[in-house]
Amino acid sequence: MTSVDHIPETVGELRAGFRTGVLSDVESRRTHLRRLRDLFVEQEDRLIDALVADVGKPRIEAYTTEIAFTINEIDHTLKHLNAWTKAEKVKVPITFKPGKARLQPEPLGTVCIIAPWNYPVQLLFAPLVPALAAGNTAVLKPSEVTPSVAALVEELVPRYFDSSTVAVVNGAVEVTTALLEERFDHIFYTGNGQVGRVVMRAAAEHLTPVTLELGGKSPAIVAADANIDVAAKRIAWAKFLNAGQTCVAPDYVLVEEAAKDQLLAALAEAVTTFYGDDPQQSEDYARIVNERHHDRLMKLLSDGGFDATVFGGTGDRGSRYLAPTVLAGVKPDAAVMADEIFGPILPVLTVGDVGEAIRFVNDREKPLALYAFSNDDDTLEHVVANTSAGGVTLNHAVLHLAVPDLPFGGVGESGTGSYHGKSGFDTFSHFKAVLGKPTRPDPALMYPPYTATKQKIIRKFM
Ligand code: NAD
């Protein structure tokens, strides 16, 4: 845990590092990105061990969603860095000719990255990739909810980075509050909307821009004409990955009445195929992060507001196990429909048609993700055109966030700003508007005195 007293010094060093230009040229940024890559390759086993200890992740899921994901982001960035850092030419109107205009990307300065616990490695380091690529120095604040990861990050980062370039601050609310009192040039926060508001308020003190990667209730709409078996498999995979503790997990399902029974049966079959008859014995199924969240999820179940537990519904507090659970006949005012579930509980609600599903979604806050399943492209495009969400995957779930050229972020209550690929580079850059003029010609037209003749000419052109 970082002492609150050390925070000003830590941030001061990063500011000094930025001013001395540690990352001012593209080659030094490449060097630092490669160092981050080395950290991931050389420390893969220890990172995965920490993820298993903190969240009980299956090792292969820890590898794909945290290690490989971040390495891919680094490789994509290294590949495109030259192009991204180049100034972009902009057309100059006739009245300003001769002259050349361009958009010149420049780093913001020293940035703060605050991560949550559900993908504690990826969500800390994937934003660091564009931060470094754009030339910023950065302080990393891992989640205190995943202490093994936080401690490991605190140990490893100083071995790969100088404290003038990347530093780690560890701690809970008190430490983060002190950290947010510092002046940053950008704050990149991933987590819940309540703390998002705290971050935005703190940022306002220094007029610091923020990116808020938040959550919400991401719906999956299933039309009766969808390939129900495939839809069920994909929804079940996306929902029960990391035991439902994924910001873009399908939070609930809206299925057309005609397909409801088939979907419920197919979901049950998918879960049995994935995790066997007793998912508690499966090595491929994660655990709930802590007892507090386990209690919260069990309470959602005991609060009721649904007709049936189709399968699952059981938990073991001691081992933080919660069975993959599907609920049917869920009322819109059930406890499970109030907030983002963030656990392996999937409420299935029935709608008369896709139009009703769209109205249901639009009556609520804008979600981080939205999924629609149908065999009819017009139906899918109708859903896309008539709903708002941070991102969409059609006939699958979660995957849009892994396409490097698709910006990832929320809208409204699910967040503001985005990253991944070029959008991350843009988030951590200022695009400076530059106009260059030659000293000749230097027409007197624009200078006073504004004679009648000059005015006549000016009015002709403007
Ligand atoms: P969390 O409890 O780990 O909190 C996130 C960060 O906020 C931590 O680093 C924590 O130290 C800090 N924090 C907590 N209270 C604070 C306070 N009062 N002041 C300042 N900082 C504080 O994680 P969480 O918020 O429970 O994460 C889960 C949420 O994050 C879900 O809503 C999920 O949807 C969302 N999420 C979003 C994304 C995304 O990319 N959009 C990804 C993962 C999770």
XYZ file of C-alpha atoms and ligand atoms in Angstrom:
506
model
C 0.000 0.000 0.000
C 1.321 3.436 -0.962
C 1.626 6.015 1.776
C -0.558 9.025 1.043
C 2.458 11.229 1.826
C 4.402 9.766 -1.104
C 1.783 10.533 -3.729
C 2.815 14.134 -4.519
C 6.433 13.011 -4.966
C 5.437 10.090 -7.195
C 3.332 12.303 -9.432
C 6.005 15.021 -9.334
C 8.584 12.580 -10.708
C 6.251 11.620 -13.553
C 5.656 15.290 -14.367
C 9.397 15.939 -14.396
C 9.848 12.864 -16.596
C 7.331 14.188 -19.054
C 9.015 17.605 -19.158
C 12.429 16.115 -19.816
C 10.912 14.376 -22.836
C 11.367 10.704 -21.893
C 8.676 9.786 -24.408
C 8.828 12.687 -26.796
C 10.110 10.760 -29.820
C 8.410 7.786 -31.393
C 11.413 5.513 -30.903
C 11.428 5.928 -27.125
C 7.705 5.171 -27.068
C 8.393 1.995 -29.017
C 11.091 1.047 -26.525
C 8.679 1.473 -23.631
C 5.916 -0.467 -25.385
C 8.362 -3.297 -26.016
C 9.304 -3.209 -22.339
C 5.648 -3.601 -21.433
C 5.475 -6.511 -23.843
C 8.514 -8.077 -22.165
C 6.820 -7.717 -18.795
C 3.794 -9.624 -20.078
C 5.807 -12.359 -21.782
C 8.363 -12.856 -19.003
C 5.921 -12.587 -16.110
C 2.974 -14.399 -17.665
C 2.957 -17.243 -15.140
C 3.128 -14.952 -12.132
C 0.408 -12.691 -13.513
C -1.854 -15.679 -14.114
C -1.096 -17.085 -10.641
C -2.192 -13.766 -9.132
C -5.374 -13.730 -11.221
C -6.191 -17.274 -10.124
C -5.555 -16.335 -6.480
C -7.728 -13.217 -6.598
C -10.645 -14.141 -8.868
C -10.288 -17.921 -9.276
C -10.020 -17.464 -13.027
C -9.470 -20.530 -15.188
C -5.851 -20.175 -16.394
C -6.766 -20.209 -20.065
C -9.343 -17.437 -19.533
C -6.761 -15.429 -17.596
C -4.385 -15.930 -20.519
C -6.804 -14.999 -23.313
C -8.701 -12.127 -21.682
C -5.856 -10.490 -19.790
C -2.424 -11.512 -21.109
C -2.992 -12.182 -24.823
C -5.490 -9.330 -25.074
C -2.950 -6.800 -23.792
C -0.111 -8.194 -25.913
C -2.349 -7.911 -29.000
C -3.078 -4.296 -28.121
C 0.678 -3.623 -27.821
C 1.440 -5.336 -31.157
C -1.363 -3.516 -32.961
C -0.087 -0.222 -31.561
C 3.542 -0.908 -32.500
C 2.413 -1.734 -36.027
C 0.475 1.496 -36.492
C 2.395 3.915 -34.298
C 4.235 5.651 -37.118
C 1.016 6.366 -38.969
C -0.848 7.514 -35.855
C 1.856 9.942 -34.741
C 2.062 11.628 -38.158
C 0.448 15.024 -38.507
C -2.672 15.010 -40.647
C -2.894 17.558 -43.465
C -5.998 19.719 -43.444
C -7.390 21.711 -46.385
C -6.993 25.495 -46.280
C -9.797 27.675 -47.694
C -8.908 30.049 -50.520
C -9.072 33.103 -48.237
C -6.202 31.746 -46.132
C -3.986 30.719 -49.008
C -1.098 30.490 -49.331
C -0.797 28.458 -46.183
C -0.591 24.924 -44.834
C -2.752 23.490 -42.085
C -2.305 20.317 -40.108
C -3.469 18.438 -37.053
C -0.448 17.651 -34.943
C -0.930 14.993 -32.234
C 0.847 15.791 -28.989
C 0.858 13.995 -25.646
C -1.286 15.371 -22.842
C 1.332 15.044 -20.089
C 0.969 12.879 -16.993
C -2.103 10.693 -16.825
C -3.777 8.620 -14.139
C -5.221 5.167 -14.870
C -7.564 3.649 -12.281
C -8.617 0.023 -12.775
C -11.274 -2.274 -11.306
C -10.951 -5.845 -10.114
C -12.794 -7.931 -12.692
C -10.035 -7.930 -15.338
C -7.454 -6.320 -13.069
C -4.455 -6.824 -15.363
C -6.010 -6.024 -18.718
C -7.946 -2.987 -17.499
C -4.833 -1.501 -15.914
C -2.382 -2.115 -18.749
C -4.521 -1.916 -21.900
C -5.058 1.837 -21.263
C -1.325 2.221 -20.511
C -0.540 1.083 -24.064
C -2.127 4.122 -25.785
C -1.009 6.397 -22.933
C 2.641 5.501 -23.661
C 2.100 5.374 -27.416
C 0.839 8.943 -27.329
C 3.864 10.005 -25.241
C 2.407 10.385 -21.741
C 3.900 9.386 -18.424
C 1.427 7.526 -16.238
C 0.484 6.512 -12.743
C -1.332 3.193 -12.394
C -3.855 2.561 -9.611
C -4.793 -1.156 -9.452
C -7.931 -2.238 -7.632
C -7.490 -3.024 -3.945
C -10.174 -5.716 -4.347
C -7.584 -7.914 -6.129
C -4.630 -7.668 -3.708
C -2.373 -10.316 -5.279
C -2.491 -8.565 -8.653
C -2.008 -5.158 -7.019
C 1.051 -6.333 -5.072
C 2.563 -8.028 -8.111
C 2.049 -4.960 -10.287
C 3.716 -2.816 -7.625
C 6.682 -5.181 -7.607
C 7.023 -5.602 -11.383
C 6.435 -2.147 -12.840
C 9.582 -0.599 -11.270
C 11.623 -3.467 -12.731
C 10.565 -2.575 -16.270
C 9.997 1.179 -16.064
C 11.781 4.129 -14.581
C 9.769 5.989 -11.925
C 9.868 9.062 -14.156
C 7.782 7.199 -16.764
C 5.373 4.752 -15.123
C 4.596 4.469 -11.404
C 2.163 2.453 -9.314
C 0.063 3.740 -6.450
C -1.674 1.071 -4.373
C -4.507 1.502 -1.936
C -8.226 1.862 -1.389
C -10.520 4.889 -1.074
C -8.225 7.020 1.085
C -5.243 6.591 -1.225
C -7.306 7.046 -4.398
C -8.896 10.176 -2.956
C -5.437 11.615 -2.265
C -4.271 10.580 -5.727
C -7.214 12.344 -7.344
C -6.303 15.576 -5.560
C -3.178 15.721 -7.725
C -3.335 17.535 -10.979
C -3.341 15.208 -13.987
C -3.646 15.883 -17.686
C -6.098 13.028 -18.146
C -7.822 10.571 -15.849
C -8.809 7.204 -17.282
C -11.174 5.432 -14.917
C -12.761 1.993 -15.301
C -15.323 0.872 -12.746
C -18.783 1.628 -11.466
C -20.727 4.812 -12.145
C -20.910 5.864 -8.502
C -17.140 6.188 -8.277
C -17.170 7.559 -11.834
C -19.017 10.557 -10.429
C -16.399 10.936 -7.670
C -13.640 10.854 -10.285
C -15.356 13.407 -12.497
C -15.890 15.771 -9.563
C -12.231 15.533 -8.556
C -11.166 16.078 -12.168
C -13.322 19.202 -12.399
C -11.119 20.894 -9.776
C -8.245 20.931 -12.269
C -10.337 20.971 -15.471
C -8.841 17.574 -16.223
C -10.478 15.627 -19.049
C -11.711 12.146 -18.145
C -12.491 8.879 -19.790
C -15.054 6.905 -17.821
C -15.373 3.245 -18.738
C -18.443 2.239 -16.761
C -20.989 -0.565 -16.854
C -24.725 -1.055 -16.943
C -27.322 -3.608 -17.832
C -26.372 -4.896 -21.284
C -29.325 -6.655 -22.928
C -29.382 -9.589 -25.331
C -32.401 -9.525 -27.621
C -33.308 -12.897 -29.125
C -35.781 -12.948 -32.019
C -37.816 -16.105 -32.598
C -36.182 -16.599 -36.003
C -32.658 -16.717 -34.523
C -30.573 -19.860 -34.543
C -31.553 -20.536 -30.948
C -28.965 -23.222 -30.193
C -26.120 -21.006 -31.351
C -27.591 -17.954 -29.609
C -27.879 -19.901 -26.340
C -24.289 -21.145 -26.541
C -22.942 -17.664 -27.248
C -25.015 -15.975 -24.563
C -24.086 -18.639 -22.005
C -20.392 -18.367 -22.876
C -20.423 -14.557 -22.623
C -22.485 -14.553 -19.436
C -20.624 -17.219 -17.482
C -17.125 -16.215 -18.592
C -15.371 -14.948 -15.440
C -18.549 -16.005 -13.557
C -20.493 -13.119 -15.040
C -18.061 -10.492 -13.737
C -17.549 -8.908 -17.139
C -18.631 -5.351 -17.920
C -19.985 -6.379 -21.335
C -21.580 -9.658 -20.216
C -25.196 -9.976 -21.360
C -26.944 -8.803 -18.202
C -30.381 -10.117 -19.161
C -32.201 -11.642 -22.120
C -35.305 -10.381 -23.903
C -36.646 -13.282 -25.927
C -39.655 -13.394 -28.219
C -42.372 -15.531 -26.621
C -42.336 -18.116 -29.415
C -38.676 -19.010 -28.749
C -38.647 -18.829 -24.955
C -38.920 -22.543 -24.116
C -36.413 -23.542 -26.757
C -33.951 -20.900 -25.546
C -34.226 -21.939 -21.883
C -33.618 -25.574 -22.809
C -30.682 -24.651 -25.044
C -29.129 -22.486 -22.305
C -29.319 -25.402 -19.879
C -27.738 -27.688 -22.429
C -24.963 -25.206 -23.194
C -24.062 -24.840 -19.524
C -23.944 -28.615 -19.030
C -21.760 -28.983 -22.117
C -19.386 -26.229 -20.904
C -19.132 -27.030 -17.199
C -20.536 -30.550 -16.750
C -23.358 -31.595 -14.437
C -21.682 -29.949 -11.442
C -20.029 -26.659 -12.450
C -18.494 -26.408 -8.966
C -16.126 -29.202 -9.993
C -15.244 -27.608 -13.322
C -11.782 -26.091 -13.736
C -13.238 -23.857 -16.410
C -15.565 -21.894 -14.175
C -14.422 -18.858 -12.142
C -15.361 -17.740 -8.628
C -16.988 -14.588 -7.238
C -14.315 -12.074 -6.283
C -15.172 -11.802 -2.568
C -17.792 -12.621 0.056
C -19.372 -9.171 -0.128
C -20.191 -9.653 -3.810
C -21.244 -13.266 -3.147
C -23.712 -12.031 -0.498
C -24.996 -9.335 -2.845
C -25.676 -11.875 -5.593
C -27.333 -14.409 -3.276
C -29.595 -11.625 -2.031
C -30.675 -10.845 -5.590
C -31.858 -14.452 -5.775
C -33.602 -14.472 -2.411
C -35.356 -11.168 -3.190
C -37.373 -12.989 -5.869
C -39.511 -11.266 -8.464
C -39.303 -14.181 -10.921
C -41.368 -17.324 -11.541
C -38.666 -19.980 -11.738
C -34.994 -20.794 -11.347
C -34.473 -22.766 -14.546
C -31.117 -24.051 -13.309
C -28.444 -23.044 -10.820
C -29.414 -20.740 -7.979
C -27.098 -22.362 -5.452
C -23.925 -20.969 -3.956
C -21.173 -21.707 -1.469
C -19.997 -18.629 0.395
C -16.815 -20.260 1.732
C -15.433 -21.012 -1.726
C -17.236 -18.010 -3.322
C -18.911 -20.355 -5.776
C -22.159 -19.332 -7.406
C -23.702 -21.729 -9.904
C -24.431 -20.553 -13.430
C -28.033 -19.500 -12.949
C -30.906 -18.813 -15.324
C -34.151 -17.245 -14.131
C -37.415 -17.320 -16.068
C -40.589 -15.279 -15.812
C -38.633 -12.330 -14.453
C -40.686 -9.208 -13.625
C -39.248 -5.899 -14.803
C -39.296 -4.647 -11.205
C -37.472 -7.700 -9.765
C -34.376 -6.922 -7.664
C -32.263 -8.625 -10.290
C -33.443 -6.059 -12.875
C -32.587 -2.971 -10.794
C -28.799 -2.709 -11.232
C -26.060 -4.357 -13.223
C -25.887 -7.942 -11.934
C -22.145 -8.495 -12.385
C -22.377 -12.179 -11.561
C -23.519 -15.477 -13.113
C -27.277 -14.832 -12.916
C -29.132 -14.534 -16.199
C -32.722 -13.270 -16.065
C -34.779 -14.198 -19.113
C -37.730 -11.911 -19.841
C -40.317 -12.597 -22.491
C -41.462 -10.001 -25.015
C -44.226 -10.124 -27.624
C -41.920 -8.977 -30.394
C -38.614 -7.249 -31.114
C -40.351 -3.858 -31.047
C -41.317 -4.447 -27.424
C -37.713 -5.429 -26.647
C -36.503 -2.174 -28.191
C -38.953 -0.158 -26.092
C -37.825 -2.035 -22.965
C -34.192 -1.136 -23.665
C -34.981 2.481 -24.501
C -36.941 2.937 -21.258
C -33.720 2.308 -19.343
C -30.205 3.791 -19.129
C -28.021 3.392 -22.200
C -26.084 0.114 -21.808
C -22.385 -0.494 -22.392
C -23.184 -3.281 -24.851
C -26.170 -4.628 -26.694
C -26.588 -7.972 -28.423
C -29.205 -9.015 -30.930
C -29.781 -12.482 -32.365
C -31.815 -13.044 -35.506
C -31.498 -14.717 -38.891
C -32.961 -11.642 -40.540
C -30.540 -8.809 -41.291
C -33.378 -6.287 -41.401
C -34.360 -7.196 -37.852
C -30.767 -6.823 -36.671
C -30.342 -3.464 -38.403
C -33.694 -2.323 -37.012
C -32.398 -3.008 -33.493
C -29.115 -1.200 -34.205
C -30.909 1.832 -35.657
C -33.459 2.149 -32.865
C -31.370 1.646 -29.729
C -28.316 3.307 -28.197
C -25.421 1.424 -26.589
C -21.659 1.769 -26.210
C -21.109 -1.097 -28.653
C -22.969 -3.899 -30.361
C -22.238 -7.453 -31.426
C -24.797 -9.042 -33.715
C -25.448 -12.785 -33.447
C -22.699 -13.094 -30.834
C -21.701 -11.367 -27.622
C -18.705 -9.554 -26.086
C -16.510 -9.890 -29.186
C -16.825 -6.322 -30.519
C -14.507 -5.219 -27.741
C -11.705 -7.380 -29.104
C -11.652 -5.807 -32.571
C -8.735 -3.370 -32.259
C -10.096 -0.847 -34.725
C -13.477 -0.610 -33.003
C -13.427 2.081 -30.289
C -14.515 0.602 -26.972
C -16.501 2.705 -24.522
C -19.912 3.575 -23.200
C -22.520 6.219 -23.835
C -24.552 8.121 -21.258
C -24.686 6.215 -17.981
C -22.339 3.514 -19.349
C -19.453 5.888 -19.841
C -17.787 8.622 -21.774
C -14.812 8.377 -24.125
C -13.257 5.285 -25.617
C -10.033 3.382 -26.260
C -8.546 0.339 -28.046
C -6.424 0.816 -31.141
C -6.364 4.272 -32.694
C -9.187 5.546 -30.471
C -6.958 4.959 -27.435
C -4.141 6.897 -29.039
C -6.590 9.727 -29.753
C -7.888 9.672 -26.166
C -4.405 10.248 -24.783
C -3.446 12.873 -27.387
C -4.276 16.463 -28.037
C -4.704 17.208 -31.715
C -3.120 20.609 -32.020
C -4.424 22.759 -34.844
C -1.491 24.304 -36.700
C -1.629 26.815 -39.560
C 1.603 27.898 -41.246
C 1.752 31.018 -43.404
C 4.593 32.319 -45.582
C 5.608 35.927 -44.971
C 4.905 36.812 -48.590
C 2.549 37.882 -49.984
C 1.331 40.118 -47.191
C -1.752 41.895 -48.593
C -2.855 45.072 -46.837
C -6.460 44.038 -47.247
C -6.892 42.560 -43.741
C -5.225 45.419 -41.902
C -6.833 48.700 -40.833
C -7.685 51.249 -41.975
C -10.724 49.446 -43.366
C -11.327 51.682 -46.369
C -14.530 51.482 -48.360
C -12.708 49.647 -51.164
C -11.245 47.097 -48.727
C -14.673 46.532 -47.187
C -16.163 45.921 -50.591
C -13.544 43.317 -51.420
C -13.795 41.674 -47.969
C -17.570 41.366 -48.328
C -17.112 39.743 -51.699
C -14.999 36.929 -50.249
C -16.503 36.461 -46.783
P -13.554 -1.496 -7.889
O -14.316 -1.651 -6.612
O -12.260 -2.182 -8.046
O -13.379 0.075 -8.131
C -12.724 0.573 -9.273
C -11.615 1.509 -8.850
O -12.170 2.643 -8.193
C -10.635 0.879 -7.869
O -9.316 1.127 -8.297
C -10.956 1.551 -6.559
O -9.831 1.701 -5.735
C -11.477 2.902 -6.995
N -12.380 3.492 -6.017
C -13.325 2.852 -5.307
N -13.989 3.730 -4.511
C -13.435 4.938 -4.738
C -13.691 6.252 -4.243
N -14.646 6.503 -3.346
N -12.939 7.270 -4.707
C -11.988 7.036 -5.614
N -11.706 5.813 -6.130
C -12.408 4.778 -5.700
O -14.412 -1.989 -9.140
P -15.952 -1.805 -9.430
O -16.294 -0.379 -9.570
O -16.755 -2.671 -8.550
O -15.953 -2.459 -10.880
C -17.071 -3.023 -11.410
C -17.782 -2.028 -12.305
O -16.907 -1.640 -13.325
C -18.988 -2.615 -13.004
O -20.007 -1.661 -13.033
C -18.480 -2.890 -14.402
O -19.469 -2.890 -15.379
C -17.525 -1.768 -14.588
N -16.531 -2.126 -15.581
C -16.480 -1.433 -16.724
C -15.569 -1.785 -17.700
C -15.466 -1.054 -18.974
O -14.491 -1.268 -19.659
N -16.403 -0.185 -19.332
C -14.693 -2.844 -17.465
C -14.777 -3.522 -16.259
C -15.687 -3.152 -15.305
